[in-house]
Tab-separated table of C-alpha atoms in Angstrom:
chain	number	residue	atom	x	y	z
A	1250	MET	CA	178.700	-17.511	39.002
A	1251	ILE	CA	179.405	-19.235	35.699
A	1252	GLU	CA	176.421	-20.542	33.743
A	1253	VAL	CA	176.802	-23.002	30.879
A	1254	GLN	CA	174.052	-23.604	28.327
A	1255	VAL	CA	174.344	-26.093	25.483
A	1256	HIS	CA	171.798	-26.551	22.697
A	1257	VAL	CA	171.910	-29.155	19.912
A	1258	LEU	CA	169.302	-30.015	17.313
A	1259	VAL	CA	168.663	-33.715	16.742
A	1260	LYS	CA	168.168	-34.375	13.048
A	1261	PRO	CA	165.707	-37.068	11.849
A	1262	THR	CA	168.635	-39.328	10.907
A	1263	GLU	CA	170.122	-39.134	14.429
A	1264	ARG	CA	169.325	-40.682	17.786
A	1265	ALA	CA	168.838	-38.280	20.685
A	1266	ASP	CA	170.805	-40.519	23.055
A	1267	ARG	CA	173.874	-40.374	20.764
A	1268	VAL	CA	173.639	-36.589	20.525
A	1269	ALA	CA	173.358	-36.432	24.330
A	1270	LEU	CA	176.413	-38.681	24.589
A	1271	ALA	CA	178.371	-36.278	22.343
A	1272	VAL	CA	177.483	-33.419	24.697
A	1273	ASP	CA	178.388	-35.496	27.742
A	1274	ARG	CA	181.825	-36.359	26.373
A	1275	ILE	CA	182.778	-32.669	26.315
A	1276	PHE	CA	180.597	-31.362	29.157
A	1277	PRO	CA	180.213	-34.204	31.680
A	1278	ASN	CA	177.306	-34.179	34.090
A	1279	LEU	CA	175.366	-31.274	32.608
A	1280	ILE	CA	171.709	-31.360	33.503
A	1281	LEU	CA	170.327	-32.634	30.204
A	1282	ASP	CA	166.879	-32.173	28.728
A	1283	ILE	CA	166.703	-34.819	25.995
A	1284	ARG	CA	163.895	-34.574	23.446
A	1285	ASP	CA	163.337	-36.239	20.090
A	1286	ASP	CA	164.288	-33.038	18.236
A	1287	ARG	CA	166.871	-31.426	20.558
A	1288	VAL	CA	169.191	-31.822	23.499
A	1289	GLN	CA	169.727	-28.970	25.929
A	1290	GLY	CA	172.166	-28.892	28.800
A	1291	TYR	CA	172.617	-26.586	31.768
A	1292	GLY	CA	175.400	-26.361	34.310
A	1293	GLY	CA	178.250	-24.396	35.782
A	1294	LEU	CA	182.015	-24.151	35.923
A	1295	ASP	CA	182.414	-27.766	37.053
A	1296	ASN	CA	180.954	-28.842	33.699
A	1297	LEU	CA	183.722	-26.987	31.828
A	1298	LEU	CA	186.621	-28.862	33.393
A	1299	ARG	CA	186.776	-31.504	30.658
A	1300	LEU	CA	186.680	-28.867	27.898
A	1301	HIS	CA	189.463	-27.006	29.746
A	1302	GLY	CA	191.614	-30.135	29.779
A	1303	LEU	CA	190.845	-31.219	26.207
A	1304	LEU	CA	191.907	-27.848	24.807
A	1305	ARG	CA	195.326	-28.398	26.366
A	1306	GLU	CA	195.554	-32.078	25.517
A	1307	GLN	CA	194.707	-31.429	21.862
A	1308	ARG	CA	196.997	-28.377	21.804
A	1309	ILE	CA	194.407	-26.078	20.272
A	1310	LEU	CA	194.525	-23.193	22.749
A	1311	ASP	CA	195.273	-20.547	20.083
A	1312	THR	CA	192.366	-21.658	17.896
A	1313	ALA	CA	190.027	-21.894	20.873
A	1314	ARG	CA	191.050	-18.459	22.117
A	1315	SER	CA	190.426	-16.771	18.760
A	1316	VAL	CA	187.036	-18.496	18.346
A	1317	MET	CA	185.972	-17.618	21.885
A	1318	LEU	CA	187.149	-14.001	21.674
A	1319	ALA	CA	185.239	-13.604	18.396
A	1320	GLY	CA	182.107	-14.849	20.182
A	1321	THR	CA	182.501	-12.722	23.323
A	1322	LEU	CA	180.002	-10.030	24.220
A	1323	GLY	CA	180.537	-8.597	27.696
A	1324	GLU	CA	180.547	-11.494	30.139
A	1325	MET	CA	179.039	-13.942	27.636
A	1326	VAL	CA	180.911	-16.258	25.256
A	1327	GLN	CA	179.196	-18.130	22.410
A	1328	PHE	CA	180.718	-20.684	20.059
A	1329	ARG	CA	179.935	-23.857	18.114
A	1330	LEU	CA	181.511	-27.275	18.485
A	1331	SER	CA	181.497	-30.111	16.000
A	1332	LYS	CA	178.854	-32.658	16.963
A	1333	MET	CA	180.706	-35.540	15.296
A	1334	GLY	CA	184.019	-34.542	16.863
A	1335	ALA	CA	182.381	-34.325	20.283
A	1336	LEU	CA	181.006	-37.843	19.928
A	1337	MET	CA	184.625	-38.985	19.586
A	1338	GLY	CA	185.695	-36.808	22.533
A	1339	ARG	CA	187.481	-34.320	20.274
A	1340	ILE	CA	187.101	-30.556	20.073
A	1341	GLY	CA	186.452	-28.957	16.688
A	1342	PHE	CA	185.271	-25.421	15.989
A	1343	PRO	CA	183.324	-25.429	12.699
A	1344	PRO	CA	183.414	-22.040	10.936
A	1345	GLU	CA	179.687	-22.272	10.220
A	1346	GLU	CA	176.737	-24.490	11.073
A	1347	GLU	CA	177.450	-28.084	10.036
A	1348	PRO	CA	175.013	-29.926	7.729
A	1349	LEU	CA	173.865	-32.170	10.603
A	1350	GLY	CA	174.011	-29.301	13.068
A	1351	SER	CA	176.572	-28.189	15.606
A	1352	ILE	CA	176.677	-28.006	19.373
A	1353	HIS	CA	175.876	-24.429	20.370
A	1354	VAL	CA	177.556	-23.337	23.590
A	1355	GLN	CA	176.849	-20.214	25.630
A	1356	ILE	CA	178.829	-19.484	28.785
A	1357	SER	CA	178.280	-16.425	30.949
A	1358	GLY	CA	179.260	-14.981	34.287
A	1359	ASP	CA	182.968	-14.113	34.408
A	1360	ARG	CA	185.065	-11.920	32.119
A	1361	ARG	CA	188.129	-14.075	32.875
A	1362	LEU	CA	186.504	-17.161	31.391
A	1363	VAL	CA	188.326	-17.060	28.040
A	1364	ASP	CA	191.656	-16.536	29.826
A	1365	TRP	CA	190.903	-19.593	31.964
A	1366	LEU	CA	189.701	-21.866	29.149
A	1367	ALA	CA	192.166	-20.746	26.475
A	1368	PRO	CA	194.963	-18.525	27.797
A	1369	ARG	CA	197.466	-16.708	25.614
A	1370	THR	CA	200.288	-18.958	24.498
A	1371	GLU	CA	203.917	-18.683	23.538
A	1372	ASP	CA	205.386	-21.503	21.461
A	1373	GLY	CA	202.145	-23.415	22.008
A	1374	ARG	CA	202.319	-23.274	25.805
A	1375	PRO	CA	200.160	-21.115	28.083
A	1376	VAL	CA	201.917	-17.921	29.164
A	1377	PHE	CA	199.888	-17.976	32.383
A	1378	GLU	CA	197.119	-20.064	33.926
A	1379	ILE	CA	194.446	-18.527	36.091
A	1380	GLU	CA	192.184	-20.414	38.460
A	1381	LEU	CA	188.445	-20.010	38.846
A	1382	ALA	CA	186.654	-21.415	41.905
A	1383	THR	CA	184.292	-24.310	41.194
A	1384	SER	CA	180.971	-24.716	42.978
A	1385	SER	CA	182.642	-27.063	45.446
A	1386	GLY	CA	185.061	-24.268	46.324
A	1387	ASP	CA	188.032	-26.035	44.746
A	1388	ALA	CA	190.104	-24.318	42.097
A	1389	ALA	CA	189.465	-25.554	38.561
A	1390	ARG	CA	192.604	-27.230	37.250
A	1391	ASP	CA	193.956	-29.325	34.387
A	1392	GLU	CA	193.395	-32.536	36.327
A	1393	ALA	CA	189.833	-32.484	34.997
A	1394	ILE	CA	190.591	-35.223	32.479
A	1395	GLU	CA	190.261	-38.468	34.372
A	1396	SER	CA	189.970	-40.827	31.433
A	1397	GLU	CA	189.955	-40.784	27.677
A	1398	PRO	CA	186.581	-40.539	25.910
A	1399	GLY	CA	184.998	-43.962	25.764
A	1400	GLU	CA	187.064	-45.331	28.624
A	1401	THR	CA	185.633	-46.196	31.973
A	1402	SER	CA	186.982	-44.410	35.002
A	1403	ASP	CA	187.864	-46.435	38.076
A	1404	ASP	CA	184.418	-45.867	39.515
A	1405	GLY	CA	182.566	-46.730	36.266
A	1406	ALA	CA	181.087	-43.222	36.081
A	1407	PHE	CA	181.398	-42.876	32.304
A	1408	ASP	CA	179.608	-46.128	31.535
A	1409	ASP	CA	176.974	-45.373	34.165
A	1410	ARG	CA	176.321	-41.917	32.678
A	1411	SER	CA	176.076	-43.373	29.155
A	1412	GLU	CA	173.578	-45.974	30.340
A	1413	ARG	CA	171.461	-43.313	32.082
A	1414	ILE	CA	171.398	-41.202	28.908
A	1415	ALA	CA	170.300	-44.217	26.858
A	1416	GLU	CA	167.653	-45.186	29.454
A	1417	LYS	CA	166.285	-41.635	29.570
A	1418	ASN	CA	165.966	-41.591	25.788
A	1419	ILE	CA	164.124	-44.934	25.843
A	1420	ASP	CA	161.743	-43.579	28.497
A	1421	ILE	CA	161.054	-40.479	26.387
A	1422	GLN	CA	160.368	-42.528	23.246
A	1423	GLU	CA	158.056	-44.918	25.109
A	1424	ALA	CA	156.072	-41.953	26.462
A	1425	ASP	CA	155.341	-40.685	22.924
């Protein structure tokens, strides 16, 4: 079973709902714990489908593979993503912690994970693609990208999710 954990610090100059939105644009539908000072997310393989697709769309499989292999320990992979890039729906792997903080990602549970997310390439194209079963029993595939970041899917899911994140942040601030 694949487990995904995401942790992001919210700096005093940032809004927690915008940081949560950055996480959601790369890892849709994670279970988010949004606080004034941090955003944490938890999920599984289904939550990695967008990342899987973006790595191919942006043609950064080689970079992603080297970053992920460098952060692999047994069945666990750790890496950082650019918070600002994520807000725009783009993947960036900062070499060190960014001044406003980075998105820290930890994924565990399957040694084949790096090969699934970022397979070896030849001339920029994957040499092979493996499939991992999602929680629904379906195989995880490239079709994970349904719409561009910031666009609304046919069912309005992106806008609905963004509104829920904003509402949750308002509820948290009102409770303080």
